[in-house]
mmCIF file of C-alpha atoms and ligand atoms in Angstrom:
data_model
loop_
_atom_site.group_PDB
_atom_site.id
_atom_site.type_symbol
_atom_site.label_atom_id
_atom_site.label_comp_id
_atom_site.label_asym_id
_atom_site.label_seq_id
_atom_site.Cartn_x
_atom_site.Cartn_y
_atom_site.Cartn_z
ATOM 1 C CA MET N 21 -6.583 9.049 -3.483
ATOM 2 C CA ILE N 22 -3.192 9.243 -1.851
ATOM 3 C CA LEU N 23 -1.128 6.054 -2.051
ATOM 4 C CA TYR N 24 2.084 5.651 -0.157
ATOM 5 C CA PHE N 25 4.812 3.342 0.999
ATOM 6 C CA SER N 26 6.994 4.451 3.887
ATOM 7 C CA ALA N 27 9.639 2.395 5.680
ATOM 8 C CA THR N 28 10.558 4.859 8.423
ATOM 9 C CA GLY N 29 7.709 7.372 8.399
ATOM 10 C CA ASN N 30 8.900 10.341 6.324
ATOM 11 C CA THR N 31 6.752 9.567 3.315
ATOM 12 C CA GLU N 32 3.800 8.648 5.501
ATOM 13 C CA PHE N 33 4.028 12.049 7.186
ATOM 14 C CA ILE N 34 3.892 13.877 3.832
ATOM 15 C CA ALA N 35 1.111 11.608 2.529
ATOM 16 C CA ARG N 36 -0.995 12.317 5.631
ATOM 17 C CA GLU N 37 -0.337 16.057 5.445
ATOM 18 C CA LEU N 38 -1.509 16.055 1.805
ATOM 19 C CA ALA N 39 -4.587 14.010 2.736
ATOM 20 C CA ARG N 40 -5.415 16.517 5.469
ATOM 21 C CA HIS N 41 -5.083 19.556 3.220
ATOM 22 C CA LEU N 42 -6.886 17.911 0.300
ATOM 23 C CA ASP N 43 -9.517 16.161 2.402
ATOM 24 C CA ASP N 44 -8.661 12.983 0.536
ATOM 25 C CA GLU N 45 -8.207 9.354 1.564
ATOM 26 C CA CYS N 46 -4.778 7.923 2.287
ATOM 27 C CA VAL N 47 -3.912 4.299 1.456
ATOM 28 C CA ASN N 48 -0.851 2.560 2.873
ATOM 29 C CA LEU N 49 0.441 0.180 0.196
ATOM 30 C CA LEU N 50 2.425 -1.993 2.633
ATOM 31 C CA GLU N 51 -0.124 -4.800 3.030
ATOM 32 C CA ARG N 52 -1.002 -4.768 -0.663
ATOM 33 C CA VAL N 53 2.670 -5.019 -1.597
ATOM 34 C CA LYS N 54 3.315 -7.777 0.949
ATOM 35 C CA LYS N 55 0.380 -9.845 -0.360
ATOM 36 C CA ASN N 56 0.892 -8.868 -4.004
ATOM 37 C CA ASP N 57 -2.708 -7.690 -3.798
ATOM 38 C CA HIS N 58 -3.728 -5.909 -6.986
ATOM 39 C CA ALA N 59 -7.410 -5.362 -6.274
ATOM 40 C CA PRO N 60 -8.396 -2.378 -8.485
ATOM 41 C CA LEU N 61 -7.980 1.092 -7.045
ATOM 42 C CA HIS N 62 -10.742 3.572 -7.841
ATOM 43 C CA SER N 63 -10.751 7.310 -7.210
ATOM 44 C CA GLU N 64 -12.674 10.226 -8.672
ATOM 45 C CA LYS N 65 -9.944 12.533 -7.377
ATOM 46 C CA PRO N 66 -6.396 12.480 -8.827
ATOM 47 C CA PHE N 67 -4.082 9.689 -7.697
ATOM 48 C CA ILE N 68 -1.145 10.982 -5.663
ATOM 49 C CA VAL N 69 1.621 8.409 -5.327
ATOM 50 C CA CYS N 70 4.124 9.016 -2.516
ATOM 51 C CA ALA N 71 7.406 7.112 -2.235
ATOM 52 C CA PRO N 72 10.844 7.367 -0.683
ATOM 53 C CA VAL N 73 13.884 7.438 -2.972
ATOM 54 C CA TYR N 74 16.272 4.484 -2.968
ATOM 55 C CA VAL N 75 19.499 4.896 -4.924
ATOM 56 C CA CYS N 76 18.177 7.745 -7.082
ATOM 57 C CA GLU N 77 14.791 6.223 -7.960
ATOM 58 C CA MET N 78 11.495 5.020 -6.534
ATOM 59 C CA PRO N 79 11.941 1.694 -4.693
ATOM 60 C CA ARG N 80 12.098 -0.995 -7.368
ATOM 61 C CA PHE N 81 9.478 -3.149 -5.658
ATOM 62 C CA MET N 82 7.148 -0.161 -5.737
ATOM 63 C CA SER N 83 7.596 0.646 -9.426
ATOM 64 C CA LYS N 84 7.004 -3.043 -10.181
ATOM 65 C CA TYR N 85 3.846 -2.958 -8.060
ATOM 66 C CA LEU N 86 2.537 0.205 -9.764
ATOM 67 C CA LYS N 87 3.224 -1.190 -13.247
ATOM 68 C CA GLU N 88 1.001 -4.188 -12.460
ATOM 69 C CA GLN N 89 -1.742 -2.222 -10.683
ATOM 70 C CA SER N 90 -4.944 -1.032 -12.381
ATOM 71 C CA PHE N 91 -6.406 2.384 -11.598
ATOM 72 C CA SER N 92 -9.923 3.532 -12.450
ATOM 73 C CA GLY N 93 -11.859 6.785 -12.234
ATOM 74 C CA SER N 94 -9.487 9.713 -12.448
ATOM 75 C CA LYS N 95 -6.781 9.595 -15.132
ATOM 76 C CA ASP N 96 -4.712 12.218 -13.342
ATOM 77 C CA VAL N 97 -1.634 11.323 -11.344
ATOM 78 C CA TYR N 98 0.931 13.228 -9.298
ATOM 79 C CA CYS N 99 4.019 11.818 -7.607
ATOM 80 C CA ILE N 100 5.675 12.825 -4.352
ATOM 81 C CA PHE N 101 9.210 11.751 -3.501
ATOM 82 C CA THR N 102 10.926 12.049 -0.153
ATOM 83 C CA SER N 103 14.701 11.729 -0.009
ATOM 84 C CA GLY N 104 17.752 12.844 1.890
ATOM 85 C CA GLY N 105 18.278 15.540 -0.755
ATOM 86 C CA TYR N 106 18.721 13.890 -4.156
ATOM 87 C CA CYS N 107 15.764 12.287 -5.934
ATOM 88 C CA GLY N 108 17.773 11.411 -9.055
ATOM 89 C CA ILE N 109 15.610 10.085 -11.876
ATOM 90 C CA SER N 110 12.570 9.129 -9.763
ATOM 91 C CA GLY N 111 10.298 11.537 -11.666
ATOM 92 C CA VAL N 112 11.507 10.443 -15.107
ATOM 93 C CA LEU N 113 10.770 6.785 -14.334
ATOM 94 C CA ALA N 114 7.411 7.490 -12.674
ATOM 95 C CA LYS N 115 6.284 9.538 -15.676
ATOM 96 C CA ARG N 116 7.065 6.559 -17.949
ATOM 97 C CA ILE N 117 5.075 4.148 -15.778
ATOM 98 C CA PHE N 118 1.921 6.266 -15.756
ATOM 99 C CA LYS N 119 2.135 7.366 -19.394
ATOM 100 C CA LYS N 120 2.210 3.688 -20.381
ATOM 101 C CA LYS N 121 -1.019 3.247 -18.449
ATOM 102 C CA GLY N 122 -2.639 6.066 -20.454
ATOM 103 C CA MET N 123 -2.753 8.330 -17.403
ATOM 104 C CA THR N 124 -1.891 12.041 -17.374
ATOM 105 C CA TYR N 125 1.231 12.692 -15.334
ATOM 106 C CA HIS N 126 1.084 16.123 -13.695
ATOM 107 C CA GLY N 127 4.657 16.163 -12.430
ATOM 108 C CA HIS N 128 6.212 15.430 -9.078
ATOM 109 C CA ALA N 129 7.388 17.228 -5.946
ATOM 110 C CA GLU N 130 10.626 16.464 -4.116
ATOM 111 C CA PHE N 131 10.830 16.683 -0.316
ATOM 112 C CA LYS N 132 14.212 16.919 1.384
ATOM 113 C CA MET N 133 13.668 14.891 4.543
ATOM 114 C CA PRO N 134 15.816 13.353 7.306
ATOM 115 C CA ARG N 135 18.072 10.550 6.079
ATOM 116 C CA ASN N 136 17.101 7.086 7.240
ATOM 117 C CA TYR N 137 19.859 4.953 5.693
ATOM 118 C CA VAL N 138 21.560 3.918 8.929
ATOM 119 C CA ALA N 139 23.086 0.750 7.392
ATOM 120 C CA ASN N 140 25.237 2.733 4.989
ATOM 121 C CA ASN N 141 28.176 4.872 6.035
ATOM 122 C CA SER N 142 28.092 6.967 2.854
ATOM 123 C CA TYR N 143 24.978 8.787 4.102
ATOM 124 C CA PRO N 144 25.822 10.083 7.598
ATOM 125 C CA MET N 145 22.815 10.419 9.897
ATOM 126 C CA LEU N 146 21.812 14.014 10.613
ATOM 127 C CA ALA N 147 21.952 15.948 13.857
ATOM 128 C CA ARG N 148 18.660 16.430 15.728
ATOM 129 C CA GLU N 149 18.488 20.139 14.873
ATOM 130 C CA GLU N 150 18.807 19.469 11.139
ATOM 131 C CA ILE N 151 16.234 16.689 11.337
ATOM 132 C CA GLU N 152 13.765 19.022 13.033
ATOM 133 C CA THR N 153 14.371 21.785 10.489
ATOM 134 C CA ARG N 154 13.787 19.409 7.602
ATOM 135 C CA ILE N 155 10.556 18.104 9.097
ATOM 136 C CA LEU N 156 9.172 21.602 9.705
ATOM 137 C CA THR N 157 10.167 22.788 6.231
ATOM 138 C CA SER N 158 8.596 19.740 4.629
ATOM 139 C CA ARG N 159 5.365 20.321 6.496
ATOM 140 C CA ASP N 160 5.107 23.841 4.987
ATOM 141 C CA GLN N 161 6.030 22.458 1.572
ATOM 142 C CA ALA N 162 3.253 19.848 1.815
ATOM 143 C CA LYS N 163 0.725 22.645 2.323
ATOM 144 C CA ALA N 164 2.003 24.490 -0.761
ATOM 145 C CA VAL N 165 2.020 21.309 -2.869
ATOM 146 C CA ALA N 166 -1.556 20.538 -1.790
ATOM 147 C CA GLU N 167 -2.596 24.023 -2.918
ATOM 148 C CA ASP N 168 -1.018 23.407 -6.340
ATOM 149 C CA ILE N 169 -2.844 20.101 -6.676
ATOM 150 C CA LYS N 170 -6.130 21.644 -5.540
ATOM 151 C CA ALA N 171 -5.756 24.349 -8.178
ATOM 152 C CA GLY N 172 -4.966 21.732 -10.868
ATOM 153 C CA ARG N 173 -1.454 23.106 -11.374
ATOM 154 C CA LYS N 174 1.362 20.878 -12.620
ATOM 155 C CA LEU N 175 4.054 20.161 -10.026
ATOM 156 C CA THR N 176 7.528 21.254 -10.989
ATOM 157 C CA ALA N 177 10.840 19.984 -9.667
ATOM 158 C CA ARG N 178 14.532 20.206 -10.510
ATOM 159 C CA HIS N 179 15.530 19.565 -14.160
ATOM 160 C CA VAL N 180 16.932 16.055 -14.618
ATOM 161 C CA PHE N 181 19.883 15.895 -17.010
ATOM 162 C CA LEU N 182 20.189 13.098 -19.570
ATOM 163 C CA TRP N 183 23.473 11.921 -18.040
ATOM 164 C CA GLU N 184 21.661 11.136 -14.790
ATOM 165 C CA SER N 185 19.462 8.579 -16.564
ATOM 166 C CA ILE N 186 22.427 7.247 -18.566
ATOM 167 C CA VAL N 187 24.347 6.583 -15.348
ATOM 168 C CA THR N 188 21.487 5.437 -13.101
ATOM 169 C CA ILE N 189 19.537 3.076 -15.366
ATOM 170 C CA PRO N 190 22.333 0.517 -15.979
ATOM 171 C CA PHE N 191 24.075 1.088 -12.632
ATOM 172 C CA ASN N 192 21.122 0.551 -10.275
ATOM 173 C CA PRO N 193 20.203 -3.075 -10.940
ATOM 174 C CA VAL N 194 23.832 -4.074 -10.332
ATOM 175 C CA TRP N 195 24.149 -1.949 -7.204
ATOM 176 C CA CYS N 196 20.840 -3.233 -5.788
ATOM 177 C CA LYS N 197 21.756 -6.863 -6.438
ATOM 178 C CA TYR N 198 25.188 -6.769 -4.786
ATOM 179 C CA LYS N 199 24.919 -4.007 -2.195
ATOM 180 C CA LEU N 200 21.356 -4.182 -0.858
ATOM 181 C CA THR N 201 21.704 -7.462 0.980
ATOM 182 C CA ALA N 202 20.485 -8.598 4.403
ATOM 183 C CA ASP N 203 23.581 -10.713 5.195
ATOM 184 C CA ALA N 204 24.826 -8.403 7.921
ATOM 185 C CA PHE N 205 21.581 -8.031 9.905
ATOM 186 C CA TYR N 206 21.504 -9.613 13.338
ATOM 187 C CA THR N 207 19.709 -9.088 16.659
ATOM 188 C CA THR N 208 21.112 -8.446 20.093
ATOM 189 C CA GLU N 209 19.788 -9.811 23.373
ATOM 190 C CA ALA N 210 17.441 -6.799 23.470
ATOM 191 C CA CYS N 211 15.104 -8.590 21.011
ATOM 192 C CA ILE N 212 11.743 -9.431 22.617
ATOM 193 C CA GLY N 213 10.465 -11.505 19.706
ATOM 194 C CA CYS N 214 7.527 -9.154 19.006
ATOM 195 C CA GLY N 215 7.622 -9.754 15.233
ATOM 196 C CA LYS N 216 7.220 -6.078 14.284
ATOM 197 C CA CYS N 217 10.233 -6.268 11.965
ATOM 198 C CA ALA N 218 8.658 -9.179 10.051
ATOM 199 C CA ARG N 219 5.283 -7.420 9.810
ATOM 200 C CA LEU N 220 6.846 -4.229 8.422
ATOM 201 C CA CYS N 221 9.139 -5.821 5.841
ATOM 202 C CA PRO N 222 7.597 -5.022 2.434
ATOM 203 C CA LEU N 223 9.395 -7.958 0.832
ATOM 204 C CA ASN N 224 8.440 -10.562 3.478
ATOM 205 C CA ASN N 225 12.145 -11.088 3.955
ATOM 206 C CA ILE N 226 12.024 -11.733 7.716
ATOM 207 C CA SER N 227 10.625 -14.826 9.384
ATOM 208 C CA LEU N 228 10.452 -15.539 13.107
ATOM 209 C CA VAL N 229 12.024 -18.799 14.159
ATOM 210 C CA ASP N 230 11.430 -19.511 17.847
ATOM 211 C CA LYS N 231 10.637 -15.788 18.204
ATOM 212 C CA ALA N 232 14.000 -14.812 16.677
ATOM 213 C CA PRO N 233 14.036 -12.882 13.387
ATOM 214 C CA VAL N 234 15.828 -14.574 10.489
ATOM 215 C CA TRP N 235 16.606 -12.543 7.376
ATOM 216 C CA GLY N 236 16.283 -14.019 3.885
ATOM 217 C CA ASP N 237 17.992 -12.866 0.707
ATOM 218 C CA ALA N 238 15.290 -10.563 -0.751
ATOM 219 C CA CYS N 239 16.217 -7.303 0.940
ATOM 220 C CA THR N 240 15.931 -3.801 -0.491
ATOM 221 C CA HIS N 241 17.558 -2.057 2.499
ATOM 222 C CA CYS N 242 14.411 -0.036 3.204
ATOM 223 C CA MET N 243 15.364 0.206 6.920
ATOM 224 C CA ALA N 244 11.826 -0.581 8.130
ATOM 225 C CA CYS N 245 13.070 -3.422 10.330
ATOM 226 C CA ILE N 246 16.031 -1.689 11.934
ATOM 227 C CA GLY N 247 14.309 1.693 12.081
ATOM 228 C CA ASN N 248 11.142 0.535 13.819
ATOM 229 C CA CYS N 249 12.322 -2.135 16.255
ATOM 230 C CA PRO N 250 10.837 -1.092 19.645
ATOM 231 C CA THR N 251 13.939 -2.168 21.561
ATOM 232 C CA GLU N 252 16.559 -1.141 18.941
ATOM 233 C CA ALA N 253 17.727 -4.759 18.930
ATOM 234 C CA ILE N 254 18.761 -4.867 15.260
ATOM 235 C CA GLU N 255 22.279 -4.157 14.012
ATOM 236 C CA TYR N 256 23.838 -4.260 10.560
ATOM 237 C CA GLY N 257 27.388 -5.526 10.886
ATOM 238 C CA THR N 258 29.524 -2.936 12.656
ATOM 239 C CA ILE N 259 28.098 -0.035 10.643
ATOM 240 C CA THR N 260 25.144 0.616 12.943
ATOM 241 C CA GLN N 261 26.680 -0.151 16.332
ATOM 242 C CA GLU N 262 27.426 3.468 17.256
ATOM 243 C CA LYS N 263 24.480 4.984 15.424
ATOM 244 C CA GLU N 264 20.863 5.609 16.330
ATOM 245 C CA PRO N 265 18.410 4.222 13.771
ATOM 246 C CA TYR N 266 15.983 6.778 12.355
ATOM 247 C CA ASN N 267 12.236 6.779 12.358
ATOM 248 C CA PHE N 268 9.915 9.742 12.012
ATOM 249 C CA GLY N 269 7.965 8.812 15.149
ATOM 250 C CA LYS N 270 10.902 9.893 17.331
ATOM 251 C CA TYR N 271 10.496 13.452 16.052
ATOM 252 C CA LYS N 272 6.760 13.857 15.638
ATOM 253 C CA TYR N 273 6.582 15.942 18.830
ATOM 254 C CA ILE N 274 7.872 18.821 16.732
ATOM 255 C CA VAL N 275 4.839 18.825 14.461
ATOM 256 C CA LYS N 276 2.371 18.045 17.242
ATOM 257 C CA GLU N 277 3.410 20.932 19.450
ATOM 258 C CA GLN N 278 2.787 23.688 16.873
HETATM 259 C C1 FMN O 1367 18.290 2.028 0.447
HETATM 260 C C2 FMN O 1367 18.173 3.511 0.546
HETATM 261 C C3 FMN O 1367 18.621 4.309 -0.475
HETATM 262 C C4 FMN O 1367 18.500 5.690 -0.402
HETATM 263 N N1 FMN O 1367 18.904 6.424 -1.462
HETATM 264 C C5 FMN O 1367 18.781 7.773 -1.421
HETATM 265 C C6 FMN O 1367 19.176 8.558 -2.548
HETATM 266 O O1 FMN O 1367 19.539 8.061 -3.605
HETATM 267 N N2 FMN O 1367 19.103 9.897 -2.416
HETATM 268 C C7 FMN O 1367 18.676 10.502 -1.255
HETATM 269 O O2 FMN O 1367 18.664 11.719 -1.193
HETATM 270 N N3 FMN O 1367 18.258 9.786 -0.189
HETATM 271 C C8 FMN O 1367 18.286 8.424 -0.251
HETATM 272 N N4 FMN O 1367 17.843 7.681 0.813
HETATM 273 C C9 FMN O 1367 17.179 8.364 1.970
HETATM 274 C C10 FMN O 1367 15.631 8.230 1.916
HETATM 275 O O3 FMN O 1367 15.163 8.418 0.602
HETATM 276 C C11 FMN O 1367 14.903 9.223 2.825
HETATM 277 O O4 FMN O 1367 15.384 9.226 4.114
HETATM 278 C C12 FMN O 1367 13.379 8.952 2.784
HETATM 279 O O5 FMN O 1367 12.705 10.120 3.198
HETATM 280 C C13 FMN O 1367 12.932 7.792 3.653
HETATM 281 O O6 FMN O 1367 11.523 7.677 3.568
HETATM 282 P P1 FMN O 1367 10.622 6.833 4.570
HETATM 283 O O7 FMN O 1367 10.912 7.345 5.968
HETATM 284 O O8 FMN O 1367 9.235 7.141 4.151
HETATM 285 O O9 FMN O 1367 10.959 5.410 4.410
HETATM 286 C C14 FMN O 1367 17.954 6.305 0.763
HETATM 287 C C15 FMN O 1367 17.512 5.497 1.813
HETATM 288 C C16 FMN O 1367 17.612 4.126 1.718
HETATM 289 C C17 FMN O 1367 17.110 3.287 2.857
HETATM 290 S S1 SF4 O 1368 11.079 -5.817 16.006
HETATM 291 FE FE1 SF4 O 1368 12.916 -5.946 17.274
HETATM 292 S S2 SF4 O 1368 12.224 -6.827 19.210
HETATM 293 FE FE2 SF4 O 1368 10.626 -7.252 17.697
HETATM 294 S S3 SF4 O 1368 11.179 -9.282 16.853
HETATM 295 FE FE3 SF4 O 1368 12.091 -7.772 15.501
HETATM 296 S S4 SF4 O 1368 14.174 -7.510 16.306
HETATM 297 FE FE4 SF4 O 1368 12.998 -8.523 17.924
HETATM 298 S S1 SF4 O 1369 14.788 -7.019 5.661
HETATM 299 FE FE1 SF4 O 1369 15.440 -5.509 4.181
HETATM 300 S S2 SF4 O 1369 13.588 -5.097 2.986
HETATM 301 FE FE2 SF4 O 1369 12.927 -6.117 4.885
HETATM 302 S S3 SF4 O 1369 12.464 -4.478 6.336
HETATM 303 FE FE3 SF4 O 1369 14.608 -5.031 6.681
HETATM 304 S S4 SF4 O 1369 15.766 -3.618 5.377
HETATM 305 FE FE4 SF4 O 1369 13.624 -3.596 4.640
#
């Protein structure tokens, strides 16, 4: 069983590619996360957990969800991380979560995908050509990873140095608390009040008041709202005004045509 969360489509693309190659089922965790639904998950095939990387680790709401979730059937688990190029300590933390559950962690794979963090100037958005190259490369990588899983091989990724955990573990909670805030989100007159942003927010942080989105204070900066708005009506302060928000759907022609 392939489980995934994806704010802007990269992770969903990899999850679906794996499901196709492995002839396995694919479960989007969004609704379960939104409703804090922990109905047991059962699979006779290995569990394959796919997540984006936020500030060098799996999204914190997702690791919390997985810690509280029960899994039955197979004891085998693999993880898949998609990032803009640096997955940090995602694998180290995931291994801990599943070992504590008595499951056998068979390693993780890292996919270098297009960056989606439009509300942060430290991660410049990529040019179309680079985005397309990354998507095509990741599609080939998904096929190879599926073959490893099919053959029961452990997945191997970059060695994580101890200093990376020493820096990330205390730094992240502070960074997330003070930097990942929704204060600067607003909508322009292009908003049509469709409510898609509210439906896609994994933390239920957006409510519609008279058809206008209002952001609360439980944001993880996943970019699902700004990245998927059909009229590109969402801005984040001045940071996003000259930039095009990313979502995988804008580029899927490249994998459809081949
Ligand atoms: C809040 C946030 C933090 C991120 N942190 C990292 C990071 O530490 N390293 C990295 O390489 N990419 C980082 N990224 C980029 C995403 O991990 C990457 O674009 C991912 O593939 C998005 O997946 P999705 O489209 O499935 O949501 C970050 C993106 C966001 C929104
Ligand atoms: S998704 Fe965009 S258009 Fe729809 S309600 Fe949200 S901001 Fe408005
Ligand atoms: S409000 Fe924050 S957590 Fe919710 S979709 Fe937007 S960026 Fe993601």
